[in-house]
Each structure stands twice: as C-alpha cells, then as structure tokens.
mmCIF file of C-alpha atoms and ligand atoms in Angstrom:
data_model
loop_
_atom_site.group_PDB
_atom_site.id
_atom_site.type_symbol
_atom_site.label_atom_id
_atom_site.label_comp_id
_atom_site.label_asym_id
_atom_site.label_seq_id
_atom_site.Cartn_x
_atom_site.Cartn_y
_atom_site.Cartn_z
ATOM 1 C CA UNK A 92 -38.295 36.526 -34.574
ATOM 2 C CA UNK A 93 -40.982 37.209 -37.395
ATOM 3 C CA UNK A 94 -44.176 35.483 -38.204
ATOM 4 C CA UNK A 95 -42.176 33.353 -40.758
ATOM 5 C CA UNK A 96 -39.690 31.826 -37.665
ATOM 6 C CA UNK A 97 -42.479 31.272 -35.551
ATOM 7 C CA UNK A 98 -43.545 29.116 -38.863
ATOM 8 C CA UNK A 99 -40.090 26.793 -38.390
ATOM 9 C CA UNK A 100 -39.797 26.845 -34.747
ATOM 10 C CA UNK A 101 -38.888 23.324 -34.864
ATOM 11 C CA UNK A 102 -35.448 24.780 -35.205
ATOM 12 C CA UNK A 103 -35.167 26.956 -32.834
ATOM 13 C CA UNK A 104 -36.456 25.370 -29.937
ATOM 14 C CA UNK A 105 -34.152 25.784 -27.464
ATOM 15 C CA UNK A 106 -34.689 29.776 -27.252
ATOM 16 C CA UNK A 107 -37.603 31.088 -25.147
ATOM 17 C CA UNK A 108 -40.795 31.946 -27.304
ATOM 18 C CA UNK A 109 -41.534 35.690 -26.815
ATOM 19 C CA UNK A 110 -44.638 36.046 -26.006
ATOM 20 C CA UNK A 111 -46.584 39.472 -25.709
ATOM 21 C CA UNK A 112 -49.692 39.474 -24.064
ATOM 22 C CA UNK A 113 -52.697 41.943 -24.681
ATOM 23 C CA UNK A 114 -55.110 42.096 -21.654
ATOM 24 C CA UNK A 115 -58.158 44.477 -20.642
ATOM 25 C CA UNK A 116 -59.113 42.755 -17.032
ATOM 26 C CA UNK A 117 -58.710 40.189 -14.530
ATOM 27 C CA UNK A 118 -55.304 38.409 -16.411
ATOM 28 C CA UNK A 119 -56.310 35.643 -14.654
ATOM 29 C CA UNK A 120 -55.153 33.829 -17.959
ATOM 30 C CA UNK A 121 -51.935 36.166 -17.782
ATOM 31 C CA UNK A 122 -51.158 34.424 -14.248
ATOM 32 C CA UNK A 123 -51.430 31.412 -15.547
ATOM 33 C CA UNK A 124 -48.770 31.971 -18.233
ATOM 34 C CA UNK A 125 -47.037 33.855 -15.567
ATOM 35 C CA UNK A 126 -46.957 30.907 -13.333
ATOM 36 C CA UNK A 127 -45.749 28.237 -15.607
ATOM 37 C CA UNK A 128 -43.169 30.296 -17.226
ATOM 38 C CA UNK A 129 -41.587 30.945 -13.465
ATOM 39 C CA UNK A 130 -42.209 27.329 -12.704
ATOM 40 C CA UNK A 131 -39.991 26.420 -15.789
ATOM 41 C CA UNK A 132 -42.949 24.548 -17.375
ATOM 42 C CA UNK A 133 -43.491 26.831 -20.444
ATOM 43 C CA UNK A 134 -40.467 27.974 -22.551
ATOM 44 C CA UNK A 135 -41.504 31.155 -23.249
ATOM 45 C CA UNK A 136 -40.615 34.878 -22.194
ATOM 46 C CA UNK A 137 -43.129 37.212 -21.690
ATOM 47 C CA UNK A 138 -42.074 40.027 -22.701
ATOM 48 C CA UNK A 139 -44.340 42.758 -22.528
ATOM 49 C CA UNK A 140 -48.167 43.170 -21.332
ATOM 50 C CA UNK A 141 -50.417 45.750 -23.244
ATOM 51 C CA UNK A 142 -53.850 46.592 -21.586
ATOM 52 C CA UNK A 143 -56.427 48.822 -22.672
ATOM 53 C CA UNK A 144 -57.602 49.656 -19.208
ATOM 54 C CA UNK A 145 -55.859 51.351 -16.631
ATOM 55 C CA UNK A 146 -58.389 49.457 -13.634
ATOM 56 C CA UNK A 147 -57.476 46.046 -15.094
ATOM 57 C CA UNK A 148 -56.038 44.018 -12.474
ATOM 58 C CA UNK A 149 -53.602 42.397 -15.007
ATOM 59 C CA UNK A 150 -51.555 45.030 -14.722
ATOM 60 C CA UNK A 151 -50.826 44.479 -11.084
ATOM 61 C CA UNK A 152 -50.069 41.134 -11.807
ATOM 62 C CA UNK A 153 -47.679 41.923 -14.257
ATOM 63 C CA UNK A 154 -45.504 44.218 -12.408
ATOM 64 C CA UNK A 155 -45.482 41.823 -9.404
ATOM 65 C CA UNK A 156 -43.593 39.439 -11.937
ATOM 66 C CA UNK A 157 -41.272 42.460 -13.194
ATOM 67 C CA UNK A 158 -42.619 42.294 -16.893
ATOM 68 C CA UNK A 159 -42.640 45.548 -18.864
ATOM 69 C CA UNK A 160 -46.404 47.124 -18.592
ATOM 70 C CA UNK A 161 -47.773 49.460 -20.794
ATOM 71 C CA UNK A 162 -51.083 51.013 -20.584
ATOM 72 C CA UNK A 163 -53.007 52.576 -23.614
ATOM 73 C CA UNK A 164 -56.549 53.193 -21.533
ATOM 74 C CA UNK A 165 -59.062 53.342 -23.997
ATOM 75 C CA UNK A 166 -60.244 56.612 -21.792
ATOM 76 C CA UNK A 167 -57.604 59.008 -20.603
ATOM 77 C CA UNK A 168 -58.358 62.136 -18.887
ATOM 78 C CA UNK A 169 -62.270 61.913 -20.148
ATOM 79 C CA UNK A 170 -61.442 61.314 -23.679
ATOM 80 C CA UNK A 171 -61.783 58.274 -25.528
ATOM 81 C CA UNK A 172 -58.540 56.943 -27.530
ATOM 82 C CA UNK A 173 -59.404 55.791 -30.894
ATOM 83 C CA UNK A 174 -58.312 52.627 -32.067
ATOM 84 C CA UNK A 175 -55.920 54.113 -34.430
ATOM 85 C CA UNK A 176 -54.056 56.170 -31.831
ATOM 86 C CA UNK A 177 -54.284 53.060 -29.785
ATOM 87 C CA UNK A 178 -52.894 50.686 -32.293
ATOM 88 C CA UNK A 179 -50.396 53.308 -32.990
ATOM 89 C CA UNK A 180 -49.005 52.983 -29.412
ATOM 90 C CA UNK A 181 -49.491 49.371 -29.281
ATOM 91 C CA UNK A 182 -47.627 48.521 -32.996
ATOM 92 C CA UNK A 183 -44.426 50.733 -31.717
ATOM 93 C CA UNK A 184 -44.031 48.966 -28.641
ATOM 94 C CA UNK A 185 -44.728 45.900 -30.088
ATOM 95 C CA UNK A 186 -41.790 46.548 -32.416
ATOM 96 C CA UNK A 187 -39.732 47.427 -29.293
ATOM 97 C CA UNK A 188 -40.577 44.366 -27.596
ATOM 98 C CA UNK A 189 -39.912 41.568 -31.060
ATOM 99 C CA UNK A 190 -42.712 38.951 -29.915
ATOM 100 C CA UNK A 191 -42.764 36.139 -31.854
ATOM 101 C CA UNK A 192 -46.386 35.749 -31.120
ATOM 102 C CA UNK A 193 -48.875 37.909 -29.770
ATOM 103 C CA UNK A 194 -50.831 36.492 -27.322
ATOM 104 C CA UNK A 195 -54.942 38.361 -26.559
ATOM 105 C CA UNK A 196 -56.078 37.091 -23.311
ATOM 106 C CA UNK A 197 -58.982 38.712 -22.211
ATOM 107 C CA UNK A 198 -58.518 41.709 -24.348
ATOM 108 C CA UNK A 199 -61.042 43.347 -25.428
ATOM 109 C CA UNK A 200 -61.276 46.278 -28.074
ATOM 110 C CA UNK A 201 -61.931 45.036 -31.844
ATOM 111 C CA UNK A 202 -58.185 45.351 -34.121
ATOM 112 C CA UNK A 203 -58.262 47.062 -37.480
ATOM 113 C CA UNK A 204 -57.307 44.702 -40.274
ATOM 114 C CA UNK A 205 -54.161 47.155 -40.799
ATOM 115 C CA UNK A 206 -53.172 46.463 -37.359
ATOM 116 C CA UNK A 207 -53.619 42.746 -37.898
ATOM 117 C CA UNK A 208 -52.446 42.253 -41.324
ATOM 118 C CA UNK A 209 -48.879 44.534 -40.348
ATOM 119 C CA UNK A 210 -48.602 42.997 -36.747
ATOM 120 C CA UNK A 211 -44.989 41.969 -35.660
ATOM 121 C CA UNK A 212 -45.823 38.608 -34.950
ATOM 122 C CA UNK A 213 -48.807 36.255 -35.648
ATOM 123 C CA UNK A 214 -51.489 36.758 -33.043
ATOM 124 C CA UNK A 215 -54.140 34.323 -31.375
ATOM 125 C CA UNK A 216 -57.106 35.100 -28.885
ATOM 126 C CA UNK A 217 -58.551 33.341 -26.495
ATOM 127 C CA UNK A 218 -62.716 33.130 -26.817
ATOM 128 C CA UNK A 219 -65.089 31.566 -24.809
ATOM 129 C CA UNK A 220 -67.474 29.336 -26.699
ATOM 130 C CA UNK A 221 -66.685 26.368 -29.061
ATOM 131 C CA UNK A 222 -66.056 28.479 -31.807
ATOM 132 C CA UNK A 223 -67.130 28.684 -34.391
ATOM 133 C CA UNK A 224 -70.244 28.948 -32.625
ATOM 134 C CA UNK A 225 -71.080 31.787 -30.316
ATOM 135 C CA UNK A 226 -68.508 34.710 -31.529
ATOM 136 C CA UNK A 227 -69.111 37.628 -29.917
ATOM 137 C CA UNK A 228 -69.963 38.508 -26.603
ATOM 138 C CA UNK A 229 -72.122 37.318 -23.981
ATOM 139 C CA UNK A 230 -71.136 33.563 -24.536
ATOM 140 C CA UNK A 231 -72.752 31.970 -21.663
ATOM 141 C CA UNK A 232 -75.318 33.730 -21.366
ATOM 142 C CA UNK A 233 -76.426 32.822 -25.086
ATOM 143 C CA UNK A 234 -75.268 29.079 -24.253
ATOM 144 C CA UNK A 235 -77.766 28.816 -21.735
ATOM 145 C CA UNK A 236 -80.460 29.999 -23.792
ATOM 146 C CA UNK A 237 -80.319 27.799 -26.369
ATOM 147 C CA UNK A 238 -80.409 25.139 -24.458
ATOM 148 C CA UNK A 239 -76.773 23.577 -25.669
ATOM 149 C CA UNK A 240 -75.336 20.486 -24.007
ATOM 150 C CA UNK A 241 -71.508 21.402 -24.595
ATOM 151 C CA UNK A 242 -69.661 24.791 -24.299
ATOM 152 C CA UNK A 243 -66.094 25.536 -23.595
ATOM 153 C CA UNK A 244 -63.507 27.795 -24.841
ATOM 154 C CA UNK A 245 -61.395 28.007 -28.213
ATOM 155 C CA UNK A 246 -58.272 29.397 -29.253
ATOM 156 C CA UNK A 247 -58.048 30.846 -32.791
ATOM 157 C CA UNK A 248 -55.434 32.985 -34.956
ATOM 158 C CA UNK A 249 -56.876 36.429 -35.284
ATOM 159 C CA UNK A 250 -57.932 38.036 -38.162
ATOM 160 C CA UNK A 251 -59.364 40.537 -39.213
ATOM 161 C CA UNK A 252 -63.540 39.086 -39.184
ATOM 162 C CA UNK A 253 -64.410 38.965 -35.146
ATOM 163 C CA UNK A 254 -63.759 35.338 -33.951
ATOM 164 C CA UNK A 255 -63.249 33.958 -36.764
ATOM 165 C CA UNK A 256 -59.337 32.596 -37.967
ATOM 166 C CA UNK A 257 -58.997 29.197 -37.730
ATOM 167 C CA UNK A 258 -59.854 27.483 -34.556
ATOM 168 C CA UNK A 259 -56.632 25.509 -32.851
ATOM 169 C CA UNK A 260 -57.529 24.355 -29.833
ATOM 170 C CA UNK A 261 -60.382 23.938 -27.926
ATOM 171 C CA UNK A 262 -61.599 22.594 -24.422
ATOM 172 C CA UNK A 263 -64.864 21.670 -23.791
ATOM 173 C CA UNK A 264 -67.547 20.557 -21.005
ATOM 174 C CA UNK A 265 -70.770 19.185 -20.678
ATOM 175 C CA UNK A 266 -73.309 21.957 -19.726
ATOM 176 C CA UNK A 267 -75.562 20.947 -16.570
ATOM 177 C CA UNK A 268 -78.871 21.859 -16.281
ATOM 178 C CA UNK A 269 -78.304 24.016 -12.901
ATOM 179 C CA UNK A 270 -75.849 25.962 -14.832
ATOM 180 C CA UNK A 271 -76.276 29.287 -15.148
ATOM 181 C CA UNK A 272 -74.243 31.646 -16.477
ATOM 182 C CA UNK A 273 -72.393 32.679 -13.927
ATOM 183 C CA UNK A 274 -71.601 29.005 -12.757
ATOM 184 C CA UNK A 275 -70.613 28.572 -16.797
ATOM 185 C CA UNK A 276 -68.203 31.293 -16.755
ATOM 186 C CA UNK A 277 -66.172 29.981 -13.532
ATOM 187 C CA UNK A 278 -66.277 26.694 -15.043
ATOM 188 C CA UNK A 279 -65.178 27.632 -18.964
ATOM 189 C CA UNK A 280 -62.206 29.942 -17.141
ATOM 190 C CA UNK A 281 -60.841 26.715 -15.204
ATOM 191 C CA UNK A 282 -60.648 25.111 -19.047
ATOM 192 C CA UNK A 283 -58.586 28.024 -20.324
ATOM 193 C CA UNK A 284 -56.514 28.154 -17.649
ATOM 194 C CA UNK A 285 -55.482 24.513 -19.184
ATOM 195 C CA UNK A 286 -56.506 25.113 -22.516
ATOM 196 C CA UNK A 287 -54.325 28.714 -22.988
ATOM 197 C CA UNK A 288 -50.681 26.931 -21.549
ATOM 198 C CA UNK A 289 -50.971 24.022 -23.060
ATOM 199 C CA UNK A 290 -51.690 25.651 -26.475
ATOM 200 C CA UNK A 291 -48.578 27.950 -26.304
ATOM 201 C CA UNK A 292 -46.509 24.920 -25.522
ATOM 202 C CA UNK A 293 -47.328 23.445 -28.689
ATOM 203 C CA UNK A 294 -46.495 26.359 -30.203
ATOM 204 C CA UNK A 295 -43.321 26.723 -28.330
ATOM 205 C CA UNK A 296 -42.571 23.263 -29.424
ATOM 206 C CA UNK A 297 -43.105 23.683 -33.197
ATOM 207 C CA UNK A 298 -45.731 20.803 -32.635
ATOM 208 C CA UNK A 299 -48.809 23.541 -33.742
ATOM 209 C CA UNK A 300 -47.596 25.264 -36.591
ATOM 210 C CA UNK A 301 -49.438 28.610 -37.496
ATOM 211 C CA UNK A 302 -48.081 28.103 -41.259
ATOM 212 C CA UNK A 303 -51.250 27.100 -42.946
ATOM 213 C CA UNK A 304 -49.133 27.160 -46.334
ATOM 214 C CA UNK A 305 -49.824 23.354 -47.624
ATOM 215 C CA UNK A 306 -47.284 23.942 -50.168
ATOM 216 C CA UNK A 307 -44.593 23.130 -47.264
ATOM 217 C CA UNK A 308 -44.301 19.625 -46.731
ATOM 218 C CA UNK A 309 -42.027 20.481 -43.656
ATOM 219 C CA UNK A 310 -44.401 21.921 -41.615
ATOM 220 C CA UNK A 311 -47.183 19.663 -41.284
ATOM 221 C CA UNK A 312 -50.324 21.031 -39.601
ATOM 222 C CA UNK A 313 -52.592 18.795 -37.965
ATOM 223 C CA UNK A 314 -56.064 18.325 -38.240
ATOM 224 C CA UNK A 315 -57.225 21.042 -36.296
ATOM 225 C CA UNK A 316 -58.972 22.292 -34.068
ATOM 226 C CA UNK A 317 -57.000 20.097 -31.044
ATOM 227 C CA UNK A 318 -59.607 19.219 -28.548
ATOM 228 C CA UNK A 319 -58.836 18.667 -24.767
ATOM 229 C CA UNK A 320 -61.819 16.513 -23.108
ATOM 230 C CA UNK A 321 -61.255 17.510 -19.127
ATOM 231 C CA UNK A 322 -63.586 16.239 -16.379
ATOM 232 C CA UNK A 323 -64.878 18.633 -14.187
HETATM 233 C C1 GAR B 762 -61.676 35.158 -20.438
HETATM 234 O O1 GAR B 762 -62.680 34.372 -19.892
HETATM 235 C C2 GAR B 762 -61.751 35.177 -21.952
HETATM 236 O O2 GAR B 762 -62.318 34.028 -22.481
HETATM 237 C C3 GAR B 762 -62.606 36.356 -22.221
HETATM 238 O O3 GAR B 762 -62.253 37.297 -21.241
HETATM 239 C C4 GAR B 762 -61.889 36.603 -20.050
HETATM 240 C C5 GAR B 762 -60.646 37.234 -19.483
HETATM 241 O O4 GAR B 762 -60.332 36.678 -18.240
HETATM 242 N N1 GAR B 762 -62.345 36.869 -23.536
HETATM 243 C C6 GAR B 762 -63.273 37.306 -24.359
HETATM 244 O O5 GAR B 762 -64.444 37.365 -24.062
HETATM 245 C C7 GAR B 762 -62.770 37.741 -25.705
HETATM 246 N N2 GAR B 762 -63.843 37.943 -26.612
HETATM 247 P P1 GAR B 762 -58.959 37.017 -17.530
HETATM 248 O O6 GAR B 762 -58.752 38.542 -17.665
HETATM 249 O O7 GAR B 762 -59.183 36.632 -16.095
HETATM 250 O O8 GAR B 762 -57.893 36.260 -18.188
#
C-alpha cells in the first residue's frame, strides 16, 4: 500500500496496517507496539525494524518477536556511514518490506528531504515536548529551565524541517516542581507508551487521516493536534 491508500484506509480496514519501525535505542516504544499487536489490540503488522545502532536494545526486542531486523550502524568497522549510504540501505529495504507507514520511534539520525519526499510510505516521529515547542534535543532538560508548567510528547508527520510537520497527537502532563529531568523523562515515556498505540490505531482505523488535501470532502481531517489529558 502507498501513501495515497494509507489516505483511504477507511476502505481497507480489515487488512493489517504495515507498519515499519525506525529505532536507534531502548524500543521501549517498539515493545509497546510489539505488545499490542500480539495481544490483538492494534491491527497492524510490523513488518520490519531499521536501527541505526548496532548496541540498541531494540533490536533484541525485535528478534525475540521474530520481526525482520536490519541494522545500518551509523559506525561500522571505525567508519562512519553517511546518511546517503544509509538512506540508500534503508529506502531498498523499505521497498522490500511495502509499509504503509513508517513509523520513527526513538530514531535518531536527521533524513534528507530526498529520503523523505521519495519514502515508500508516509512517515511520523515520535518527539518529546509539546511540539511545536521544544524541537530538538534535550527536551526536558530545556523544560525545566524555563520554568514551564506542562510538557509531554507529540506525534507529527515528518518532513523535511526537524520537528516540524504537522502535529497529530499529543499527550501532556503537568510539570511538578521536584521534577527534574530525569524524573520528566520517565514520566513523558509512560505518555508515549499511550500516546504512540493509540495514535497508530487511529490511523489503522482511517479515523486520522494523513491526507491534508482539503479538496477531498471524503477524508475529513480533524482539528488537530488530538490531545490525550492522562493523570499521572
Ligand atoms: C523516546 O523518549 C522518544 O521520545 C525519543 O527517544 C526516546 C526513545 O525511547 N525521541 C527523540 O528524542 C526524537 N527526537 P525508546 O527507544 O525507549 O522507545
């Protein structure tokens, strides 16, 4: 499925969404996905995992769930892989694979423009701030700095400016004055561990529609982004 089927999903609902994820750490995001789609509560496939480090302990995770793994370390044998060779790799076996979206959770190396604007499927990442403030890195750190009373995590279709496609979902919190920003970063991951499923879903179930074309009455967008409030 292209870009332009994942637009009019409504119609297709009762196949899987394919879902490729791109990962450079932890995957504790991947596991989520993982989890759900084994429990039956997310009808998507995953059908391939992409990480740019060959220490990320994603890639464990993957194989224990038997999903295809392929590792493009950013540093092989001393040398650094350019982006270009990288998104070489990464745009062939994306092709093998035929995503229909391209999920970046955790991932962390900046995409050309060419990579984004040819990609196989449309692709969203998962950022931790209340975009569109704080882009970048070092989210909580710059939260607590500032002073701000809310923070949380977004979910946004990439393109090709850092952080900035439009925003679809978001989670947020209220920030406590012991925070810190370690404490901030446990408690922004426990929202996108809700935030990152439950986005997908409405994707899987043509309720979010990435087809920001207003000229199609069919697909209606809501107002975006979609905000889950979730005590903590
Ligand atoms: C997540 O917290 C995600 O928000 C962040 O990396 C972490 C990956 O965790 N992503 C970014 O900072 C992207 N700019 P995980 O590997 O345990 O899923």
């Amino acid at each position: 499925m292209s870009s332009t089927s994942l637009k009019s999903r409504a119609s297709s609902i009762s196949e899987p969404l394919r879902v490729a994820v791109l990962v450079s750490g932890s995957g504790s995001n991947l596991q989520v996905l993982i989890d759900a789609m084994q429990a039956g509560e997310l009808p998507i496939e995953i059908v391939g995992v992409i990480s740019n480090r060959e220490d990320a302990y994603a890639i464990t995770r993957a194989t224990d769930a038997d999903i295809p793994v392929v590792v493009l370390s950013h540093v092989a044998s001393g040398k650094r892989m350019g982006i270009k060779t990288f998104e070489t790799h990464a745009s062939a076996q994306l092709q093998d694979w035929q995503p229909d979206l391209i999920v970046l959770a955790g991932f962390m190396r900046v995409l050309s423009s060419n990579f984004i604007h040819h990609a196989i499927a449309p692709m969203i990442n998962l950022h931790p701030s209340l975009l569109p403030a704080y882009k970048g890195l070092d989210t909580h750190q710059r939260v607590i700095q500032a002073g701000e009373r809310h923070h949380g995590c977004s979910i946004h279709v990439v393109t090709a400016e850092l952080d900035a496609g439009a925003v679809l979902t978001r989670a947020l919190l209220e920030v406590n004055l012991k925070d810190t920003a370690d404490s901030l970063q446990v408690r922004v991951q426990k929202l996108e561990h809700q935030l990152l499923p439950w986005t997908i879903l409405l994707l899987a179930k043509g309720v979010l529609t990435l087809n920001t074309d207003s000229s199609d009455d069919a697909n209606y967008l809501p107002a975006l982004p979609l905000t889950l409030h979730i005590d903590q």
